[in-house]
CSV table of C-alpha atoms in Angstrom, one decimal:
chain,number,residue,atom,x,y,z
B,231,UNK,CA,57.4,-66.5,-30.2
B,232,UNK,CA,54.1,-68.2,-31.1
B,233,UNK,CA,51.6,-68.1,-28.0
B,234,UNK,CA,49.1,-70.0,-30.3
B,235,UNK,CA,49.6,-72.8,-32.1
B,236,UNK,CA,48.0,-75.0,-34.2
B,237,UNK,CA,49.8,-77.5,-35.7
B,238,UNK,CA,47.5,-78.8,-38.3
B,239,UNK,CA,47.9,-76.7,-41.2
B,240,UNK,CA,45.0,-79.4,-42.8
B,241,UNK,CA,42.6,-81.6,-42.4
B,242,UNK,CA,40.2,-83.6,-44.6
B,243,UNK,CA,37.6,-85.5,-43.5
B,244,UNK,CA,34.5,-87.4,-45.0
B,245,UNK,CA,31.2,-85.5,-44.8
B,246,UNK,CA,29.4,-87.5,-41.8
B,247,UNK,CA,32.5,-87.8,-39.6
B,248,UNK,CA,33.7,-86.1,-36.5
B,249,UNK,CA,36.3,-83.4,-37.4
B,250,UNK,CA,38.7,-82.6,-34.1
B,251,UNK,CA,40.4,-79.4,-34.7
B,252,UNK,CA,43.4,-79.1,-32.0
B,253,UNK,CA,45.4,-75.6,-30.7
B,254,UNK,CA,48.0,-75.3,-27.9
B,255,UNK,CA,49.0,-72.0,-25.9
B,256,UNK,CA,51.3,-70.8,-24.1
B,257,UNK,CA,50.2,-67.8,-22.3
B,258,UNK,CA,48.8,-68.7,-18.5
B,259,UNK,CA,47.5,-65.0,-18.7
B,260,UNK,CA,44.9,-66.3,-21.2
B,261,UNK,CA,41.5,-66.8,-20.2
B,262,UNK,CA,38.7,-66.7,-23.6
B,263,UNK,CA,38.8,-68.6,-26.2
B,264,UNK,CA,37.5,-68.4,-29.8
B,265,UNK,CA,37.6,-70.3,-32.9
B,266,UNK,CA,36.6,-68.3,-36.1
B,267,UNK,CA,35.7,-69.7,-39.1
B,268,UNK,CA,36.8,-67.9,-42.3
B,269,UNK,CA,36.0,-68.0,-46.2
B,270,UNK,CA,38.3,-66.8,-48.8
B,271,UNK,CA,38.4,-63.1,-49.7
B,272,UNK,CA,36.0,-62.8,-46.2
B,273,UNK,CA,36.5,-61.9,-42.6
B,274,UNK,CA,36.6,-64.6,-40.0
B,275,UNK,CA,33.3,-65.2,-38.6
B,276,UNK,CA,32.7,-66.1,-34.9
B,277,UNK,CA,32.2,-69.7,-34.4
B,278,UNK,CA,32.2,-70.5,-30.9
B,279,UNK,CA,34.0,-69.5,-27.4
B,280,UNK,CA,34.7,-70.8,-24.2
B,281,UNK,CA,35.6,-69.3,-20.9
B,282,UNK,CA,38.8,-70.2,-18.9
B,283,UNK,CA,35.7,-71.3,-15.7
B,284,UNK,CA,34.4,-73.9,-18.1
B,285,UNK,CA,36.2,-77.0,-19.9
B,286,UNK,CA,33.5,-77.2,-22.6
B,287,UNK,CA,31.1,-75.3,-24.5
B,288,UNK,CA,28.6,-76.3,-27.1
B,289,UNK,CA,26.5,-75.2,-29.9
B,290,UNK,CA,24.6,-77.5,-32.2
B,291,UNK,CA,27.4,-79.1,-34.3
B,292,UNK,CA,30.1,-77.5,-32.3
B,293,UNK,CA,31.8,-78.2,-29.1
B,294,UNK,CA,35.0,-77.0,-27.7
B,295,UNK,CA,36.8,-78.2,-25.2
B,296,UNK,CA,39.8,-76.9,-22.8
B,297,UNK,CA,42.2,-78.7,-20.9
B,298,UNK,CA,43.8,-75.8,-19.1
B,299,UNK,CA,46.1,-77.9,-17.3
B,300,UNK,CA,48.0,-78.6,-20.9
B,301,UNK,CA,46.7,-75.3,-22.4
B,302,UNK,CA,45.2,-77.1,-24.8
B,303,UNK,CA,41.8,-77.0,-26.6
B,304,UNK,CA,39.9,-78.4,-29.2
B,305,UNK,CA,37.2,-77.8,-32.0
B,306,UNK,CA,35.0,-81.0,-32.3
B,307,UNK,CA,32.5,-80.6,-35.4
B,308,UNK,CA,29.9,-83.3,-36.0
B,309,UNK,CA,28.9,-84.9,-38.2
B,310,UNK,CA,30.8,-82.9,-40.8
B,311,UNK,CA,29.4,-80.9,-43.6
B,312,UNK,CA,30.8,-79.8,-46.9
B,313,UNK,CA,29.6,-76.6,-46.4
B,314,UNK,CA,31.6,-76.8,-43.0
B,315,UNK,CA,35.0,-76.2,-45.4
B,316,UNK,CA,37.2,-73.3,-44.2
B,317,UNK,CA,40.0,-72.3,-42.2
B,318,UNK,CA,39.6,-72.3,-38.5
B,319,UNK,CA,41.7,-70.0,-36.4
B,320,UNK,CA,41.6,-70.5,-33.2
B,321,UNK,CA,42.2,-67.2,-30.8
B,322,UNK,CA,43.0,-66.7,-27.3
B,323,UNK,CA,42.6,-63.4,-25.4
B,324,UNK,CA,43.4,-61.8,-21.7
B,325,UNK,CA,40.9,-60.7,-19.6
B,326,UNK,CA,37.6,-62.1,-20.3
B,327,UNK,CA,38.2,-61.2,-24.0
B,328,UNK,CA,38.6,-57.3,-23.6
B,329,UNK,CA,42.3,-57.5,-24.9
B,330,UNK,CA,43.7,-58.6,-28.3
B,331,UNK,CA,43.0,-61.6,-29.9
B,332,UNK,CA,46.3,-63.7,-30.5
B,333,UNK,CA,45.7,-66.0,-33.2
B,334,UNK,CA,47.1,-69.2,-34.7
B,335,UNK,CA,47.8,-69.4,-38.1
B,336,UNK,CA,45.2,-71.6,-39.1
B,337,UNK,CA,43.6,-75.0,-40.3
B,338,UNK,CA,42.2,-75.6,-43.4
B,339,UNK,CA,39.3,-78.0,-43.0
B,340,UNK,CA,38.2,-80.3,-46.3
B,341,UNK,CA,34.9,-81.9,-45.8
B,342,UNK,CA,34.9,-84.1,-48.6
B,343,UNK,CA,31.4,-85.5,-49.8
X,871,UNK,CA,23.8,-54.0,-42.6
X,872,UNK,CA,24.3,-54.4,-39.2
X,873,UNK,CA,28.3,-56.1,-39.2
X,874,UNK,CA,31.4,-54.3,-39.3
X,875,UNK,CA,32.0,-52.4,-42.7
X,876,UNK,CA,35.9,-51.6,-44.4
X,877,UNK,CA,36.7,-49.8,-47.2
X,878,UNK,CA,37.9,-49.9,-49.9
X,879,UNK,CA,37.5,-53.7,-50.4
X,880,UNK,CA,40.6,-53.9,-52.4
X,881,UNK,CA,43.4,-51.1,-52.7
X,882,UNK,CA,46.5,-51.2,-55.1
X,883,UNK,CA,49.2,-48.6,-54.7
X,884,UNK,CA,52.8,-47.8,-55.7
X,885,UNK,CA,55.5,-48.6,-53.3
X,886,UNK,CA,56.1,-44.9,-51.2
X,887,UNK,CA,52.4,-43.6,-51.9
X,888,UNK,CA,50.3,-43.1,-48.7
X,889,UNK,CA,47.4,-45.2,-47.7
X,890,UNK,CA,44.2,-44.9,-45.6
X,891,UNK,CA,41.7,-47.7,-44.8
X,892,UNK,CA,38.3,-47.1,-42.9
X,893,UNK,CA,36.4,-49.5,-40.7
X,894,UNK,CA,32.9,-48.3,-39.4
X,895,UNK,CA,32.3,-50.9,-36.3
X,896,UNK,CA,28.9,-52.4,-35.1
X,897,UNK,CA,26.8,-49.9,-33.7
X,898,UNK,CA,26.9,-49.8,-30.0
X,899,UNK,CA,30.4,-51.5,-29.9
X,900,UNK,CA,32.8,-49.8,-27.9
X,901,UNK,CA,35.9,-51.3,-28.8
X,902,UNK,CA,37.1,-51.9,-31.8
X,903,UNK,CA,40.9,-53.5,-33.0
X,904,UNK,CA,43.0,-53.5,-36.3
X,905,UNK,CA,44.5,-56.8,-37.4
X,906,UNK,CA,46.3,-57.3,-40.4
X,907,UNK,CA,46.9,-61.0,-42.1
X,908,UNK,CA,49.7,-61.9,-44.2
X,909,UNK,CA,49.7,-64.4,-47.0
X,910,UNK,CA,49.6,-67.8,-45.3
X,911,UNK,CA,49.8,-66.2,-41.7
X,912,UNK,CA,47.2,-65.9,-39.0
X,913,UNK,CA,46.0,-62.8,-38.0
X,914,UNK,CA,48.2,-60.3,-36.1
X,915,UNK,CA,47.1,-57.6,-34.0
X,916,UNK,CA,47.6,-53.7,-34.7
X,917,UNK,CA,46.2,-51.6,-32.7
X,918,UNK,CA,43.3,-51.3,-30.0
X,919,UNK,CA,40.7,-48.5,-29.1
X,920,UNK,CA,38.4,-48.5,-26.5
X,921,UNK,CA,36.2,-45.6,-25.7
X,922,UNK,CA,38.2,-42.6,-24.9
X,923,UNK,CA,41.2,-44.5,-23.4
X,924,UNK,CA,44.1,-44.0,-24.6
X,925,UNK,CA,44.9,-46.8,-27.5
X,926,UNK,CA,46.9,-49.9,-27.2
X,927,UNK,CA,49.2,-49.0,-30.2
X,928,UNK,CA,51.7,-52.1,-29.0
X,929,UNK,CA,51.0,-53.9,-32.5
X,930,UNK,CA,51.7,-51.2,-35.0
X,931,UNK,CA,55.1,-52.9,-36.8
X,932,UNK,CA,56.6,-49.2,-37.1
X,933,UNK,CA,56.1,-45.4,-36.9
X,934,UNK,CA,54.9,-45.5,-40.5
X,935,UNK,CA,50.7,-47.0,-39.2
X,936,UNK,CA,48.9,-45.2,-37.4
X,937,UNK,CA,45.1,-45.3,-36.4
X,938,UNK,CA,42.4,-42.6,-35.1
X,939,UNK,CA,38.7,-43.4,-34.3
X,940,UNK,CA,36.8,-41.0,-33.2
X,941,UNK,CA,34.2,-41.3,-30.5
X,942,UNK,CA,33.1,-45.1,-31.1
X,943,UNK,CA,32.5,-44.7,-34.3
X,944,UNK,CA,34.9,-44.5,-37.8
X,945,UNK,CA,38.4,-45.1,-37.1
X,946,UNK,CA,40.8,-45.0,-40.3
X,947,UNK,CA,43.8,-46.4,-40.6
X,948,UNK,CA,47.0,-44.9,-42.3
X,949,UNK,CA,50.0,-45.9,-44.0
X,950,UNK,CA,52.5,-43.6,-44.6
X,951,UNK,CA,55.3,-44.6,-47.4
X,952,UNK,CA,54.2,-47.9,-48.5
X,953,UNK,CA,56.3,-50.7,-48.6
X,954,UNK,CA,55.6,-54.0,-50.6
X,955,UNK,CA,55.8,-56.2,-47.3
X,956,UNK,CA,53.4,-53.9,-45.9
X,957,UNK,CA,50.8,-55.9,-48.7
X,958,UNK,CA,48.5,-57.5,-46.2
X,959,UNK,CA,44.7,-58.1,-46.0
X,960,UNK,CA,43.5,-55.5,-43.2
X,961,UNK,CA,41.4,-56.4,-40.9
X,962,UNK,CA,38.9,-54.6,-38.6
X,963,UNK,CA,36.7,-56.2,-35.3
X,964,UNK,CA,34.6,-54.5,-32.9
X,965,UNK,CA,33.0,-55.9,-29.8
X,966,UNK,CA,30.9,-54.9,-26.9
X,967,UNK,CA,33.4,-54.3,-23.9
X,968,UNK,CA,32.1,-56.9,-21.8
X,969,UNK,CA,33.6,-59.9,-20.5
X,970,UNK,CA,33.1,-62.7,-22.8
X,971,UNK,CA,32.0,-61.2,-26.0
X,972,UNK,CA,33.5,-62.0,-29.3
X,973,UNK,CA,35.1,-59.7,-31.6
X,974,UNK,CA,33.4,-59.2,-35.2
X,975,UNK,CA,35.6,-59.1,-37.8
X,976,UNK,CA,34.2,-57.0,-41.2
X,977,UNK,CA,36.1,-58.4,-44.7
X,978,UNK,CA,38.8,-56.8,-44.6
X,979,UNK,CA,40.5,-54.6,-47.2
X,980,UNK,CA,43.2,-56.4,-49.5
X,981,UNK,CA,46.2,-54.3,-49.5
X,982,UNK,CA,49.1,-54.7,-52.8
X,983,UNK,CA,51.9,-52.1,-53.0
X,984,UNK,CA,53.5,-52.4,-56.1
């Protein structure tokens, strides 16, 4: 039973453009949200969260957005980079965060010059 | 450095052979979780500790893992009597327990049973 889902498993986009990552839950108990970027043969690294209070969050090139009413949130990246070229996870947790991650399994991103 | 450190990087072992992977967290960071990543899969939780609660073991996949940390510092993780689907990437976060704060994940140790 996946609680997380993105449904994505790529994306390619041209360097410049807006790249919309999406994810879906399931779980009403969830209430912080993350989206981690991650590098082969690296650990994910922290991207960007947003509390279940807010319905967006930005930093720089990022902004995510939740639509808790259709447990649904997205990664918006722009303008797109090469160097922006990963897989994103996206990651949902119970209270505020201090619980487990659960994670979807992933989008790889392609930003192509 | 100052991010979350596993070891080895890479470990190969023979199917049945015994296994132990360390993580030393970000200091200050009270809680600190085990993940584990399959080829192709996203990440799925292992284990949980938190201070000196008691641990949220509900992820370990069967009596074979097991975890200690001691304190907040080092905690290893063990597996007794490899098995090849047990071949994984490893993963270790740690985080500040306070609402709203990320994990941090270190690089993980790449797992192959033979």
């Amino acid at each position: 039973d996946q609680q997380v889902k993105q449904n994505s498993p790529s994306l390619s986009v041209q360097e410049g453009r807006i790249s919309i990552l999406n994810c879906d839950y399931t779980n009403s108990m969830f209430d912080y949200f993350l989206w981690y970027k991650k590098y082969p043969a690296e650990g994910p690294t922290f991207l960007i969260s947003i509390s279940s209070i807010k319905d967006k969050n930005e930093d720089g090139r990022f902004t995510v957005f939740l639509n808790k009413s259709a447990k649904h949130l997205s990664l918006h990246i722009v303008p797109s980079q090469p160097g922006d070229s990963a897989v994103y996870f996206c990651a949902a947790s119970a209270q505020g965060g201090s619980e487990k991650l659960v994670f979807g399994k992933g989008t790889k991103l392609t930003v192509n010059p | 450095g100052a991010g979350v450190s596993q070891s080895p990087s890479n470990k190969v072992t023979e199917k049945g052979k015994d296994v132990e992977l360390r993580c030393d967290p970000i200091s200050g960071h009270t809680a600190l979780y085990w993940y584990r990543q399959r080829l192709g899969q996203g990440l799925e939780f292992l284990i949980y500790f938190q201070g000196n609660s008691a641990p949220d073991k509900s992820g370990l996949p069967s009596d074979r893992f097991s975890a200690e940390r001691t304190g907040e510092s080092v905690s290893t993780l063990t597996i007794q009597r490899t098995q090849q689907e047990d071949s994984a990437v490893y993963l270790c976060a740690s985080s500040l327990r306070q609402f709203n704060q990320p994990q941090h994940f270190g690089d993980g140790t790449r797992l192959s049973i033979l």
